[in-house]
Structure formats: C-alpha cells, structure tokens
C-alpha cells in the first residue's frame, strides 16, 4: 500500500511541475521568459549614488628654495595711489593788466657842482624851513646876491621850474625807450602833461611875487604839487601797471614837491 501512495505522489508532483511551467510561460513575456523572477523574499536593489566629479588639481611648479646663505627680505607692499575724487576748488583771481618796465627809478641832482650859499640871511631863511640843506642847494645855482624874502622865494621858484623841465626831458626819454610798452609810454606822456601844467603854475606864482600876492603864490605852488603827485598816481593807481607799486618818476617828483613845500613855507612869511 505504501509503494502505491508514493507512486501517486510522484505523479501528482509531475503534473504540478508541468502546470506550473505552463502557467509561467503564459504570464511572462517571451523576451523575459529566460530571466528569473525575483524572489518575494529578496531585498530590493540598492541604489548607488552617482560618482562625484573629481576636480583635477592644476599642478604648479614648486617654489624655488632660497639660495643658501642669503636671507630673503620681505617685499614691501606697493602703495596704491588713491585718486582724489574731490574736485579741486577753482580759484578765480582778478587779472589786472600789468606793465613790465626795465627803467630804474631816476632822480635829479640838485645843486651839483655848485657851492653852497654862504649868505647869512639866506641861511637864516632856509633854517626856518623843514629842509634847510635842500633849500640852500636849490638856491645855489640861481643865487644873484640878493637875500630878501621875495628874492629868495623867486630863486626857489626858478629852481623848481628848472627841475620840472629836466623831469620833462627824462619822461620824454623814457617814453621813447623801445623797451617800454604802449601803456608805459602813455604813463610817461601823461607825466609830461602834468609837468607842463606845473610849469604854467610856477610861472603864475612868479608873476605874483612883485605884487606880494601871497594867496596866488600859495595856490599856484600847491597846484604844482598836485601835478607832481598826479604823475606818480598814473603808475601806482589801480589797476597798477607797475608790479612793485613804485613810480619810476618817484624820486624826481619827491624832489620837486619838497622844493615846492619850501616855497610855501617861505611864502607864509611874507608880511
């Protein structure tokens, strides 16, 4: 009985295998029939991370070793110039027209080569003025032996007149200098006109002496002083044509004004 059961069991297993393979061939596609089905108990496949990109380092030449026996000094950093972004302030300066002249300041010598007056009366009158030495030196070239007050005043006016004529000659010469520019020439020509006016004033003062017209003498001599000052103002006024601010006729005009001042001092002594 037992062999028969075994036989039946074998037949049953045989048919199970046949049926199982038939069912597998029906359910699976043809192109996957030769592949094994994964077991239900097998673990799911593990996903591997994609390979990370490997950066190849750029090879650099190794630093050269320092020379033996020499110490490498640290190189100071090169200073970087920072451009100044702030705009520079614009300085607006008024440009005054200036005249460059090469003539030196000139002066006239008073009483050169003439002995000083020794008359005591004349000396006494000159000592009453602010500049007694100039008074005597101015009278000396025109001294006529008279020592009264009107005669001394007249001799001083002659001295002032002669000095004014020399000033005209000097201004004319300097205006004709080829180194003088047009503006400088114009200033010297103006001085010549001022000196001409001073000569007219001195002449009127001389005419008033015999009359003892103190007012006219004082007025005309004062006008001559103004003429001399006007000549200087042409050079030292604004705009100033002389960079140094000094008139080239300053010394001449100073002598002329001093002589005129002595005349005014003595004129006030006329009774």
PDB file of C-alpha atoms in Angstrom:
ATOM      1  CA  UNK A   1       0.000   0.000   0.000  1.00  0.00           C
ATOM      2  CA  UNK A   2       2.843   2.365   0.754  1.00  0.00           C
ATOM      3  CA  UNK A   3       4.516   1.978  -2.689  1.00  0.00           C
ATOM      4  CA  UNK A   4       1.259   2.859  -4.332  1.00  0.00           C
ATOM      5  CA  UNK A   5       0.951   6.064  -2.355  1.00  0.00           C
ATOM      6  CA  UNK A   6       4.438   7.064  -3.316  1.00  0.00           C
ATOM      7  CA  UNK A   7       3.657   6.489  -6.928  1.00  0.00           C
ATOM      8  CA  UNK A   8       0.569   8.641  -6.702  1.00  0.00           C
ATOM      9  CA  UNK A   9       2.579  11.382  -5.004  1.00  0.00           C
ATOM     10  CA  UNK A  10       5.217  11.350  -7.754  1.00  0.00           C
ATOM     11  CA  UNK A  11       2.543  11.547 -10.445  1.00  0.00           C
ATOM     12  CA  UNK A  12       0.977  14.476  -8.661  1.00  0.00           C
ATOM     13  CA  UNK A  13       4.284  16.321  -8.360  1.00  0.00           C
ATOM     14  CA  UNK A  14       4.999  15.684 -12.046  1.00  0.00           C
ATOM     15  CA  UNK A  15       1.734  17.237 -13.116  1.00  0.00           C
ATOM     16  CA  UNK A  16       2.229  20.170 -10.746  1.00  0.00           C
ATOM     17  CA  UNK A  17       5.580  20.914 -12.325  1.00  0.00           C
ATOM     18  CA  UNK A  18       4.099  20.763 -15.806  1.00  0.00           C
ATOM     19  CA  UNK A  19       1.194  23.003 -14.888  1.00  0.00           C
ATOM     20  CA  UNK A  20       3.479  25.464 -13.122  1.00  0.00           C
ATOM     21  CA  UNK A  21       5.777  25.852 -16.113  1.00  0.00           C
ATOM     22  CA  UNK A  22       2.805  26.254 -18.442  1.00  0.00           C
ATOM     23  CA  UNK A  23       1.352  28.970 -16.301  1.00  0.00           C
ATOM     24  CA  UNK A  24       4.774  30.728 -16.176  1.00  0.00           C
ATOM     25  CA  UNK A  25       5.109  30.646 -19.941  1.00  0.00           C
ATOM     26  CA  UNK A  26       1.660  32.238 -20.326  1.00  0.00           C
ATOM     27  CA  UNK A  27       2.132  35.026 -17.708  1.00  0.00           C
ATOM     28  CA  UNK A  28       5.696  36.162 -18.577  1.00  0.00           C
ATOM     29  CA  UNK A  29       6.609  37.905 -21.856  1.00  0.00           C
ATOM     30  CA  UNK A  30       8.617  35.929 -24.331  1.00  0.00           C
ATOM     31  CA  UNK A  31      11.734  38.080 -24.046  1.00  0.00           C
ATOM     32  CA  UNK A  32      11.790  37.710 -20.308  1.00  0.00           C
ATOM     33  CA  UNK A  33      10.986  34.028 -20.154  1.00  0.00           C
ATOM     34  CA  UNK A  34      14.563  33.137 -19.634  1.00  0.00           C
ATOM     35  CA  UNK A  35      15.018  35.576 -16.736  1.00  0.00           C
ATOM     36  CA  UNK A  36      14.486  34.582 -13.221  1.00  0.00           C
ATOM     37  CA  UNK A  37      11.752  36.202 -11.272  1.00  0.00           C
ATOM     38  CA  UNK A  38      12.942  37.920  -8.189  1.00  0.00           C
ATOM     39  CA  UNK A  39      12.077  36.192  -5.069  1.00  0.00           C
ATOM     40  CA  UNK A  40       9.438  37.792  -2.944  1.00  0.00           C
ATOM     41  CA  UNK A  41      11.718  37.425  -0.003  1.00  0.00           C
ATOM     42  CA  UNK A  42      14.714  39.082  -1.685  1.00  0.00           C
ATOM     43  CA  UNK A  43      15.648  42.616  -0.629  1.00  0.00           C
ATOM     44  CA  UNK A  44      15.111  45.474  -3.125  1.00  0.00           C
ATOM     45  CA  UNK A  45      18.161  46.541  -5.090  1.00  0.00           C
ATOM     46  CA  UNK A  46      20.298  49.182  -3.525  1.00  0.00           C
ATOM     47  CA  UNK A  47      20.676  52.435  -5.412  1.00  0.00           C
ATOM     48  CA  UNK A  48      24.263  53.597  -5.633  1.00  0.00           C
ATOM     49  CA  UNK A  49      24.931  57.365  -5.629  1.00  0.00           C
ATOM     50  CA  UNK A  50      26.349  58.779  -8.845  1.00  0.00           C
ATOM     51  CA  UNK A  51      30.047  59.256  -8.777  1.00  0.00           C
ATOM     52  CA  UNK A  52      31.030  62.757  -7.633  1.00  0.00           C
ATOM     53  CA  UNK A  53      33.051  64.779 -10.135  1.00  0.00           C
ATOM     54  CA  UNK A  54      36.680  64.755  -9.244  1.00  0.00           C
ATOM     55  CA  UNK A  55      38.454  68.041  -9.836  1.00  0.00           C
ATOM     56  CA  UNK A  56      41.913  67.555 -11.075  1.00  0.00           C
ATOM     57  CA  UNK A  57      44.211  70.000  -9.283  1.00  0.00           C
ATOM     58  CA  UNK A  58      46.307  72.230 -11.514  1.00  0.00           C
ATOM     59  CA  UNK A  59      49.861  71.438 -10.977  1.00  0.00           C
ATOM     60  CA  UNK A  60      52.001  74.439 -10.050  1.00  0.00           C
ATOM     61  CA  UNK A  61      55.728  74.490 -10.047  1.00  0.00           C
ATOM     62  CA  UNK A  62      57.104  74.173  -6.574  1.00  0.00           C
ATOM     63  CA  UNK A  63      58.666  77.352  -5.150  1.00  0.00           C
ATOM     64  CA  UNK A  64      62.369  77.524  -5.700  1.00  0.00           C
ATOM     65  CA  UNK A  65      64.266  77.126  -2.482  1.00  0.00           C
ATOM     66  CA  UNK A  66      66.119  80.233  -1.241  1.00  0.00           C
ATOM     67  CA  UNK A  67      69.770  80.466  -2.052  1.00  0.00           C
ATOM     68  CA  UNK A  68      71.817  79.194   0.819  1.00  0.00           C
ATOM     69  CA  UNK A  69      73.423  81.861   2.929  1.00  0.00           C
ATOM     70  CA  UNK A  70      71.077  84.652   1.799  1.00  0.00           C
ATOM     71  CA  UNK A  71      68.004  85.743   3.730  1.00  0.00           C
ATOM     72  CA  UNK A  72      65.004  86.622   1.658  1.00  0.00           C
ATOM     73  CA  UNK A  73      63.943  90.123   2.601  1.00  0.00           C
ATOM     74  CA  UNK A  74      60.193  90.724   2.750  1.00  0.00           C
ATOM     75  CA  UNK A  75      58.983  92.689  -0.208  1.00  0.00           C
ATOM     76  CA  UNK A  76      57.117  95.784   0.984  1.00  0.00           C
ATOM     77  CA  UNK A  77      53.659  96.175  -0.465  1.00  0.00           C
ATOM     78  CA  UNK A  78      53.447  98.598  -3.318  1.00  0.00           C
ATOM     79  CA  UNK A  79      51.424 101.632  -2.201  1.00  0.00           C
ATOM     80  CA  UNK A  80      48.417 102.211  -4.314  1.00  0.00           C
ATOM     81  CA  UNK A  81      47.641 105.758  -5.218  1.00  0.00           C
ATOM     82  CA  UNK A  82      44.130 106.645  -4.336  1.00  0.00           C
ATOM     83  CA  UNK A  83      42.827 109.133  -6.856  1.00  0.00           C
ATOM     84  CA  UNK A  84      41.437 112.212  -5.276  1.00  0.00           C
ATOM     85  CA  UNK A  85      37.807 112.158  -6.204  1.00  0.00           C
ATOM     86  CA  UNK A  86      37.124 115.559  -4.710  1.00  0.00           C
ATOM     87  CA  UNK A  87      37.271 118.295  -7.353  1.00  0.00           C
ATOM     88  CA  UNK A  88      39.882 120.992  -6.863  1.00  0.00           C
ATOM     89  CA  UNK A  89      38.432 124.335  -5.895  1.00  0.00           C
ATOM     90  CA  UNK A  90      38.578 126.859  -8.664  1.00  0.00           C
ATOM     91  CA  UNK A  91      40.282 129.981  -7.553  1.00  0.00           C
ATOM     92  CA  UNK A  92      39.223 132.954  -9.615  1.00  0.00           C
ATOM     93  CA  UNK A  93      41.662 135.771  -9.326  1.00  0.00           C
ATOM     94  CA  UNK A  94      41.106 139.084 -10.991  1.00  0.00           C
ATOM     95  CA  UNK A  95      43.761 139.654 -13.613  1.00  0.00           C
ATOM     96  CA  UNK A  96      44.983 143.187 -13.563  1.00  0.00           C
ATOM     97  CA  UNK A  97      46.902 144.368 -16.550  1.00  0.00           C
ATOM     98  CA  UNK A  98      50.489 144.911 -15.503  1.00  0.00           C
ATOM     99  CA  UNK A  99      53.283 146.648 -17.307  1.00  0.00           C
ATOM    100  CA  UNK A 100      56.809 145.358 -17.064  1.00  0.00           C
ATOM    101  CA  UNK A 101      59.322 148.168 -17.326  1.00  0.00           C
ATOM    102  CA  UNK A 102      63.063 147.911 -17.256  1.00  0.00           C
ATOM    103  CA  UNK A 103      63.822 151.557 -16.455  1.00  0.00           C
ATOM    104  CA  UNK A 104      65.196 152.178 -12.962  1.00  0.00           C
ATOM    105  CA  UNK A 105      63.774 154.817 -10.683  1.00  0.00           C
ATOM    106  CA  UNK A 106      65.506 158.037 -11.654  1.00  0.00           C
ATOM    107  CA  UNK A 107      66.331 161.150  -9.638  1.00  0.00           C
ATOM    108  CA  UNK A 108      67.628 164.623 -10.316  1.00  0.00           C
ATOM    109  CA  UNK A 109      70.640 166.008  -8.551  1.00  0.00           C
ATOM    110  CA  UNK A 110      70.063 169.394  -7.026  1.00  0.00           C
ATOM    111  CA  UNK A 111      72.903 171.907  -6.932  1.00  0.00           C
ATOM    112  CA  UNK A 112      75.536 169.521  -8.305  1.00  0.00           C
ATOM    113  CA  UNK A 113      78.851 171.261  -8.857  1.00  0.00           C
ATOM    114  CA  UNK A 114      77.685 174.498  -7.204  1.00  0.00           C
ATOM    115  CA  UNK A 115      78.963 175.765  -3.915  1.00  0.00           C
ATOM    116  CA  UNK A 116      76.533 176.167  -1.096  1.00  0.00           C
ATOM    117  CA  UNK A 117      75.249 179.676  -0.478  1.00  0.00           C
ATOM    118  CA  UNK A 118      77.103 181.290   2.413  1.00  0.00           C
ATOM    119  CA  UNK A 119      74.935 184.363   2.770  1.00  0.00           C
ATOM    120  CA  UNK A 120      73.827 184.518   6.441  1.00  0.00           C
ATOM    121  CA  UNK A 121      70.429 185.996   5.603  1.00  0.00           C
ATOM    122  CA  UNK A 122      69.688 183.243   3.098  1.00  0.00           C
ATOM    123  CA  UNK A 123      70.896 180.642   5.570  1.00  0.00           C
ATOM    124  CA  UNK A 124      68.664 182.121   8.232  1.00  0.00           C
ATOM    125  CA  UNK A 125      65.614 181.889   5.964  1.00  0.00           C
ATOM    126  CA  UNK A 126      66.367 178.316   4.896  1.00  0.00           C
ATOM    127  CA  UNK A 127      66.834 177.218   8.507  1.00  0.00           C
ATOM    128  CA  UNK A 128      63.221 178.196   9.136  1.00  0.00           C
ATOM    129  CA  UNK A 129      62.040 175.544   6.695  1.00  0.00           C
ATOM    130  CA  UNK A 130      61.742 171.801   7.197  1.00  0.00           C
ATOM    131  CA  UNK A 131      64.633 171.067   4.820  1.00  0.00           C
ATOM    132  CA  UNK A 132      67.315 173.760   5.166  1.00  0.00           C
ATOM    133  CA  UNK A 133      70.001 171.791   3.273  1.00  0.00           C
ATOM    134  CA  UNK A 134      67.765 171.296   0.238  1.00  0.00           C
ATOM    135  CA  UNK A 135      66.750 174.938   0.432  1.00  0.00           C
ATOM    136  CA  UNK A 136      70.351 176.126   0.179  1.00  0.00           C
ATOM    137  CA  UNK A 137      71.262 173.576  -2.502  1.00  0.00           C
ATOM    138  CA  UNK A 138      68.293 174.637  -4.641  1.00  0.00           C
ATOM    139  CA  UNK A 139      69.085 178.354  -4.361  1.00  0.00           C
ATOM    140  CA  UNK A 140      72.823 177.984  -5.055  1.00  0.00           C
ATOM    141  CA  UNK A 141      72.625 177.635  -8.901  1.00  0.00           C
ATOM    142  CA  UNK A 142      70.388 180.751  -9.119  1.00  0.00           C
ATOM    143  CA  UNK A 143      71.825 182.874  -6.350  1.00  0.00           C
ATOM    144  CA  UNK A 144      72.078 186.519  -7.512  1.00  0.00           C
ATOM    145  CA  UNK A 145      73.440 188.059  -4.347  1.00  0.00           C
ATOM    146  CA  UNK A 146      70.059 189.161  -3.029  1.00  0.00           C
ATOM    147  CA  UNK A 147      68.913 187.837   0.331  1.00  0.00           C
ATOM    148  CA  UNK A 148      65.486 189.432   0.856  1.00  0.00           C
ATOM    149  CA  UNK A 149      62.499 187.113   1.284  1.00  0.00           C
ATOM    150  CA  UNK A 150      60.785 187.784  -2.101  1.00  0.00           C
ATOM    151  CA  UNK A 151      64.093 187.287  -3.932  1.00  0.00           C
ATOM    152  CA  UNK A 152      64.757 184.009  -2.124  1.00  0.00           C
ATOM    153  CA  UNK A 153      61.243 182.796  -3.000  1.00  0.00           C
ATOM    154  CA  UNK A 154      61.784 183.768  -6.649  1.00  0.00           C
ATOM    155  CA  UNK A 155      65.104 181.874  -6.775  1.00  0.00           C
ATOM    156  CA  UNK A 156      63.413 178.812  -5.331  1.00  0.00           C
ATOM    157  CA  UNK A 157      60.646 179.027  -7.946  1.00  0.00           C
ATOM    158  CA  UNK A 158      63.312 179.182 -10.643  1.00  0.00           C
ATOM    159  CA  UNK A 159      64.934 176.105  -9.134  1.00  0.00           C
ATOM    160  CA  UNK A 160      61.581 174.283  -9.165  1.00  0.00           C
ATOM    161  CA  UNK A 161      60.942 175.375 -12.745  1.00  0.00           C
ATOM    162  CA  UNK A 162      64.333 174.141 -13.913  1.00  0.00           C
ATOM    163  CA  UNK A 163      63.890 170.807 -12.124  1.00  0.00           C
ATOM    164  CA  UNK A 164      60.462 170.441 -13.765  1.00  0.00           C
ATOM    165  CA  UNK A 165      61.985 170.979 -17.212  1.00  0.00           C
ATOM    166  CA  UNK A 166      64.552 168.276 -16.502  1.00  0.00           C
ATOM    167  CA  UNK A 167      61.717 165.981 -15.433  1.00  0.00           C
ATOM    168  CA  UNK A 168      60.011 166.569 -18.785  1.00  0.00           C
ATOM    169  CA  UNK A 169      63.219 165.645 -20.611  1.00  0.00           C
ATOM    170  CA  UNK A 170      63.578 162.476 -18.536  1.00  0.00           C
ATOM    171  CA  UNK A 171      59.952 161.394 -19.101  1.00  0.00           C
ATOM    172  CA  UNK A 172      60.311 162.016 -22.822  1.00  0.00           C
ATOM    173  CA  UNK A 173      63.443 159.882 -22.999  1.00  0.00           C
ATOM    174  CA  UNK A 174      61.898 157.015 -21.032  1.00  0.00           C
ATOM    175  CA  UNK A 175      58.712 157.083 -23.118  1.00  0.00           C
ATOM    176  CA  UNK A 176      60.820 156.729 -26.286  1.00  0.00           C
ATOM    177  CA  UNK A 177      62.678 153.704 -24.917  1.00  0.00           C
ATOM    178  CA  UNK A 178      61.989 150.715 -27.246  1.00  0.00           C
ATOM    179  CA  UNK A 179      61.676 148.504 -24.153  1.00  0.00           C
ATOM    180  CA  UNK A 180      58.637 150.484 -22.984  1.00  0.00           C
ATOM    181  CA  UNK A 181      55.273 149.020 -23.873  1.00  0.00           C
ATOM    182  CA  UNK A 182      52.399 151.229 -25.067  1.00  0.00           C
ATOM    183  CA  UNK A 183      50.822 151.577 -21.628  1.00  0.00           C
ATOM    184  CA  UNK A 184      54.105 152.621 -20.051  1.00  0.00           C
ATOM    185  CA  UNK A 185      54.685 155.153 -22.813  1.00  0.00           C
ATOM    186  CA  UNK A 186      51.211 156.515 -22.161  1.00  0.00           C
ATOM    187  CA  UNK A 187      52.005 156.982 -18.450  1.00  0.00           C
ATOM    188  CA  UNK A 188      55.194 158.903 -19.234  1.00  0.00           C
ATOM    189  CA  UNK A 189      53.333 161.084 -21.722  1.00  0.00           C
ATOM    190  CA  UNK A 190      50.762 161.835 -19.033  1.00  0.00           C
ATOM    191  CA  UNK A 191      53.594 162.861 -16.722  1.00  0.00           C
ATOM    192  CA  UNK A 192      54.862 165.249 -19.388  1.00  0.00           C
ATOM    193  CA  UNK A 193      51.454 166.930 -19.474  1.00  0.00           C
ATOM    194  CA  UNK A 194      51.447 167.161 -15.684  1.00  0.00           C
ATOM    195  CA  UNK A 195      54.873 168.789 -15.736  1.00  0.00           C
ATOM    196  CA  UNK A 196      53.721 171.252 -18.387  1.00  0.00           C
ATOM    197  CA  UNK A 197      50.838 172.255 -16.118  1.00  0.00           C
ATOM    198  CA  UNK A 198      53.271 172.632 -13.224  1.00  0.00           C
ATOM    199  CA  UNK A 199      55.427 174.981 -15.316  1.00  0.00           C
ATOM    200  CA  UNK A 200      52.404 177.181 -16.016  1.00  0.00           C
ATOM    201  CA  UNK A 201      51.557 177.234 -12.302  1.00  0.00           C
ATOM    202  CA  UNK A 202      55.131 178.156 -11.360  1.00  0.00           C
ATOM    203  CA  UNK A 203      55.100 180.975 -13.901  1.00  0.00           C
ATOM    204  CA  UNK A 204      51.901 182.427 -12.438  1.00  0.00           C
ATOM    205  CA  UNK A 205      53.402 182.193  -8.977  1.00  0.00           C
ATOM    206  CA  UNK A 206      56.476 184.099 -10.175  1.00  0.00           C
ATOM    207  CA  UNK A 207      54.274 186.832 -11.626  1.00  0.00           C
ATOM    208  CA  UNK A 208      52.534 187.205  -8.255  1.00  0.00           C
ATOM    209  CA  UNK A 209      55.785 187.793  -6.297  1.00  0.00           C
ATOM    210  CA  UNK A 210      56.249 191.520  -7.122  1.00  0.00           C
ATOM    211  CA  UNK A 211      52.644 192.046  -6.097  1.00  0.00           C
ATOM    212  CA  UNK A 212      53.223 190.136  -2.875  1.00  0.00           C
ATOM    213  CA  UNK A 213      50.068 188.222  -3.711  1.00  0.00           C
ATOM    214  CA  UNK A 214      50.531 185.509  -1.119  1.00  0.00           C
ATOM    215  CA  UNK A 215      47.246 183.829  -1.994  1.00  0.00           C
ATOM    216  CA  UNK A 216      48.098 183.441  -5.696  1.00  0.00           C
ATOM    217  CA  UNK A 217      51.640 182.250  -4.955  1.00  0.00           C
ATOM    218  CA  UNK A 218      50.412 179.651  -2.472  1.00  0.00           C
ATOM    219  CA  UNK A 219      47.606 178.497  -4.777  1.00  0.00           C
ATOM    220  CA  UNK A 220      49.820 178.101  -7.845  1.00  0.00           C
ATOM    221  CA  UNK A 221      52.601 176.317  -5.952  1.00  0.00           C
ATOM    222  CA  UNK A 222      50.054 173.959  -4.350  1.00  0.00           C
ATOM    223  CA  UNK A 223      48.659 173.225  -7.818  1.00  0.00           C
ATOM    224  CA  UNK A 224      52.175 172.329  -8.992  1.00  0.00           C
ATOM    225  CA  UNK A 225      52.498 169.893  -6.075  1.00  0.00           C
ATOM    226  CA  UNK A 226      49.245 168.268  -7.191  1.00  0.00           C
ATOM    227  CA  UNK A 227      50.619 167.934 -10.738  1.00  0.00           C
ATOM    228  CA  UNK A 228      53.690 166.095  -9.483  1.00  0.00           C
ATOM    229  CA  UNK A 229      51.555 163.737  -7.414  1.00  0.00           C
ATOM    230  CA  UNK A 230      49.274 163.025 -10.383  1.00  0.00           C
ATOM    231  CA  UNK A 231      52.262 161.787 -12.357  1.00  0.00           C
ATOM    232  CA  UNK A 232      53.037 159.220  -9.637  1.00  0.00           C
ATOM    233  CA  UNK A 233      49.383 158.211  -9.361  1.00  0.00           C
ATOM    234  CA  UNK A 234      49.395 157.222 -13.019  1.00  0.00           C
ATOM    235  CA  UNK A 235      51.908 154.476 -12.170  1.00  0.00           C
ATOM    236  CA  UNK A 236      50.741 153.461  -8.695  1.00  0.00           C
ATOM    237  CA  UNK A 237      46.966 153.732  -9.171  1.00  0.00           C
ATOM    238  CA  UNK A 238      44.570 150.827  -9.806  1.00  0.00           C
ATOM    239  CA  UNK A 239      44.931 148.886 -11.957  1.00  0.00           C
ATOM    240  CA  UNK A 240      48.567 149.169 -11.054  1.00  0.00           C
ATOM    241  CA  UNK A 241      50.796 148.901 -14.134  1.00  0.00           C
ATOM    242  CA  UNK A 242      53.972 148.616 -12.054  1.00  0.00           C
ATOM    243  CA  UNK A 243      54.337 145.273 -10.187  1.00  0.00           C
ATOM    244  CA  UNK A 244      56.433 146.862  -7.430  1.00  0.00           C
ATOM    245  CA  UNK A 245      53.907 149.675  -6.987  1.00  0.00           C
ATOM    246  CA  UNK A 246      56.613 152.339  -7.299  1.00  0.00           C
ATOM    247  CA  UNK A 247      56.540 155.106  -9.866  1.00  0.00           C
ATOM    248  CA  UNK A 248      59.772 155.321 -11.907  1.00  0.00           C
ATOM    249  CA  UNK A 249      59.458 159.119 -11.538  1.00  0.00           C
ATOM    250  CA  UNK A 250      59.046 158.933  -7.757  1.00  0.00           C
ATOM    251  CA  UNK A 251      62.448 160.394  -6.837  1.00  0.00           C
ATOM    252  CA  UNK A 252      62.115 163.282  -9.293  1.00  0.00           C
ATOM    253  CA  UNK A 253      58.625 164.107  -8.069  1.00  0.00           C
ATOM    254  CA  UNK A 254      59.760 163.866  -4.461  1.00  0.00           C
ATOM    255  CA  UNK A 255      62.456 166.490  -5.068  1.00  0.00           C
ATOM    256  CA  UNK A 256      60.004 168.729  -6.915  1.00  0.00           C
ATOM    257  CA  UNK A 257      57.398 168.505  -4.147  1.00  0.00           C
ATOM    258  CA  UNK A 258      59.998 169.176  -1.466  1.00  0.00           C
ATOM    259  CA  UNK A 259      61.165 172.334  -3.260  1.00  0.00           C
ATOM    260  CA  UNK A 260      57.549 173.450  -3.651  1.00  0.00           C
ATOM    261  CA  UNK A 261      56.989 172.810   0.063  1.00  0.00           C
ATOM    262  CA  UNK A 262      59.940 175.074   0.938  1.00  0.00           C
ATOM    263  CA  UNK A 263      58.433 177.789  -1.280  1.00  0.00           C
ATOM    264  CA  UNK A 264      55.112 177.525   0.586  1.00  0.00           C
ATOM    265  CA  UNK A 265      56.859 177.771   3.956  1.00  0.00           C
ATOM    266  CA  UNK A 266      58.682 180.997   2.952  1.00  0.00           C
ATOM    267  CA  UNK A 267      55.579 182.429   1.225  1.00  0.00           C
ATOM    268  CA  UNK A 268      53.697 182.265   4.525  1.00  0.00           C
ATOM    269  CA  UNK A 269      56.412 184.574   5.988  1.00  0.00           C
ATOM    270  CA  UNK A 270      55.607 187.413   3.587  1.00  0.00           C
ATOM    271  CA  UNK A 271      54.106 190.257   5.654  1.00  0.00           C
TER     272      UNK A 271
END
